[in-house]
Coordinates of C-alpha atoms in Angstrom, one line a residue:
M14 CA 0.0 0.1 0.0
G15 CA 1.2 3.2 -1.0
K16 CA 1.8 6.2 1.0
P17 CA -1.9 7.8 2.1
L18 CA -2.6 10.8 -0.2
L19 CA -3.2 12.6 3.1
A20 CA 0.5 12.1 4.0
H21 CA 1.9 13.4 1.1
V22 CA 0.3 17.5 1.2
T23 CA 2.3 17.5 4.5
D24 CA 4.9 16.1 3.8
A25 CA 5.0 19.0 1.2
L26 CA 3.2 22.1 3.7
A27 CA 5.1 20.8 6.9
P28 CA 8.8 22.5 5.9
Q29 CA 6.6 26.2 4.5
T30 CA 4.7 26.8 7.8
A31 CA 5.2 26.7 11.7
G32 CA 2.9 24.2 11.8
L33 CA 0.3 22.1 10.2
V34 CA -3.9 20.9 11.9
L35 CA -6.7 19.2 9.5
C36 CA -9.7 20.7 9.2
G37 CA -13.0 19.4 10.0
R38 CA -11.0 15.6 10.6
S39 CA -8.4 14.9 13.0
W40 CA -5.4 12.4 11.7
N41 CA -2.9 11.0 12.8
D42 CA -0.7 13.8 15.8
L43 CA -2.0 16.1 13.9
P44 CA -4.3 18.7 15.8
G45 CA -8.4 18.3 14.2
L46 CA -9.6 22.7 13.5
P47 CA -14.5 21.4 13.6
D48 CA -15.3 23.6 10.6
H49 CA -16.6 27.4 11.1
P50 CA -18.4 28.9 12.1
A51 CA -20.9 25.7 11.8
P52 CA -20.7 21.9 9.8
G53 CA -21.4 21.6 6.1
L54 CA -20.5 24.9 5.0
G55 CA -17.9 22.4 3.0
P56 CA -14.0 24.2 1.8
V57 CA -15.2 27.0 3.3
G58 CA -15.6 26.6 7.0
G59 CA -11.9 24.4 7.2
L60 CA -11.4 28.0 5.4
C61 CA -12.6 30.2 8.5
A62 CA -11.4 27.7 10.7
A63 CA -8.7 27.7 10.2
L64 CA -7.9 31.0 9.7
Q65 CA -9.2 31.6 12.9
H66 CA -6.7 29.4 14.7
G67 CA -3.3 31.0 12.2
R68 CA -5.3 34.3 14.5
S69 CA -5.4 32.9 17.6
H70 CA -1.6 31.7 17.2
G71 CA -0.8 35.2 15.9
F72 CA 0.4 34.5 12.3
D73 CA -0.5 36.3 10.1
A74 CA -0.9 34.1 7.2
I75 CA -2.1 30.9 6.1
L76 CA -1.7 28.1 3.9
L77 CA -4.5 25.8 3.1
A78 CA -4.1 23.1 1.3
P79 CA -7.3 19.6 0.4
C80 CA -5.8 16.8 1.2
D81 CA -6.0 15.0 -2.1
L82 CA -3.7 17.1 -4.5
L83 CA 0.2 16.2 -5.0
G84 CA 1.9 18.6 -6.8
I85 CA 2.3 20.7 -3.8
P86 CA 6.0 22.9 -5.5
P87 CA 8.2 23.3 -1.6
D88 CA 8.1 26.8 -2.4
T89 CA 4.5 27.7 -2.3
A90 CA 4.4 29.3 0.0
A91 CA 7.1 31.9 -1.0
R92 CA 4.8 31.8 -4.4
L93 CA 1.8 32.1 -3.1
A94 CA 2.7 35.1 -1.3
P95 CA 1.8 38.0 -0.8
A96 CA -2.1 36.3 0.3
P97 CA -4.2 37.2 -0.5
A98 CA -3.9 34.2 -3.6
V99 CA -4.9 30.7 -4.8
A100 CA -2.8 28.6 -7.5
Q101 CA -4.3 28.9 -10.9
D102 CA -7.4 25.9 -11.4
Q103 CA -6.8 24.9 -8.1
W104 CA -8.1 27.1 -5.9
L105 CA -8.8 25.3 -2.1
L106 CA -4.5 25.7 -2.5
G107 CA -4.5 29.1 -1.0
L108 CA -2.8 32.0 0.8
W109 CA -4.7 33.3 3.2
P110 CA -4.7 36.1 5.6
V111 CA -5.9 36.3 9.4
G112 CA -6.9 39.6 8.4
L113 CA -9.7 38.3 6.5
F114 CA -11.4 36.0 8.6
E115 CA -14.3 38.3 9.3
E116 CA -15.3 39.0 6.5
I117 CA -14.9 35.1 4.9
E118 CA -16.6 34.5 8.0
A119 CA -19.4 36.6 7.6
V120 CA -19.9 35.5 4.1
A121 CA -19.8 31.9 5.1
L122 CA -22.8 32.7 7.4
T123 CA -24.8 35.1 5.1
E124 CA -24.5 32.6 1.7
G125 CA -23.8 29.2 3.1
A126 CA -21.0 26.9 1.4
V127 CA -20.0 29.4 -0.9
S128 CA -17.7 28.4 -3.2
I129 CA -13.3 29.1 -3.0
R130 CA -13.2 30.1 -6.0
R131 CA -16.3 32.8 -5.8
L132 CA -15.3 33.8 -2.2
A133 CA -11.2 34.1 -4.4
G134 CA -13.3 36.4 -6.4
L135 CA -15.3 38.1 -5.0
L136 CA -11.8 39.0 -2.2
G137 CA -10.2 39.7 -5.0
A138 CA -7.0 37.4 -4.5
R139 CA -4.7 36.8 -7.1
H140 CA -4.6 33.1 -9.2
V141 CA -1.2 32.5 -9.2
P142 CA 0.1 29.6 -11.7
L143 CA 1.6 26.3 -9.6
P144 CA 2.4 24.0 -12.9
G145 CA 2.5 20.0 -11.9
L146 CA -0.7 20.2 -9.5
R147 CA -2.2 17.4 -9.7
N148 CA -6.1 17.0 -8.0
I149 CA -6.4 13.3 -7.1
N150 CA -10.1 12.3 -6.9
R151 CA -10.6 8.5 -8.1
P152 CA -8.1 5.9 -8.2
A153 CA -7.6 6.3 -12.2
D154 CA -6.4 9.7 -11.5
L155 CA -3.2 8.3 -9.7
G156 CA -1.9 7.4 -13.3

């Protein structure tokens, strides 16, 4: 059995961050954060939880990534700076300033499970090309 997809993501992000958390669940020894402001909001609930966590720990920004993305470059955080910025065509990979927490929370509270792509547009996030990213949704995507 190969390495879990989530292990690929955490291995890619760990050297680029001051710490890792997992939104929506826990895994291995990673702290898990419940979605915020409510469950069932999809990725925006995870983004809000991560921003809230980052703010409470004194971070300026958080690096958000989906758990099923391969090919995350070792310099992703630097390439996405300054925040807000998302990977072109892989909007769940992004660098978000914690100062946007209240604004993103307000969108989640009023609009519900808004897509990160739409949120990036609303907040003027830059779209940064990061070639080689692969979203894995089924075993055939690994080939």
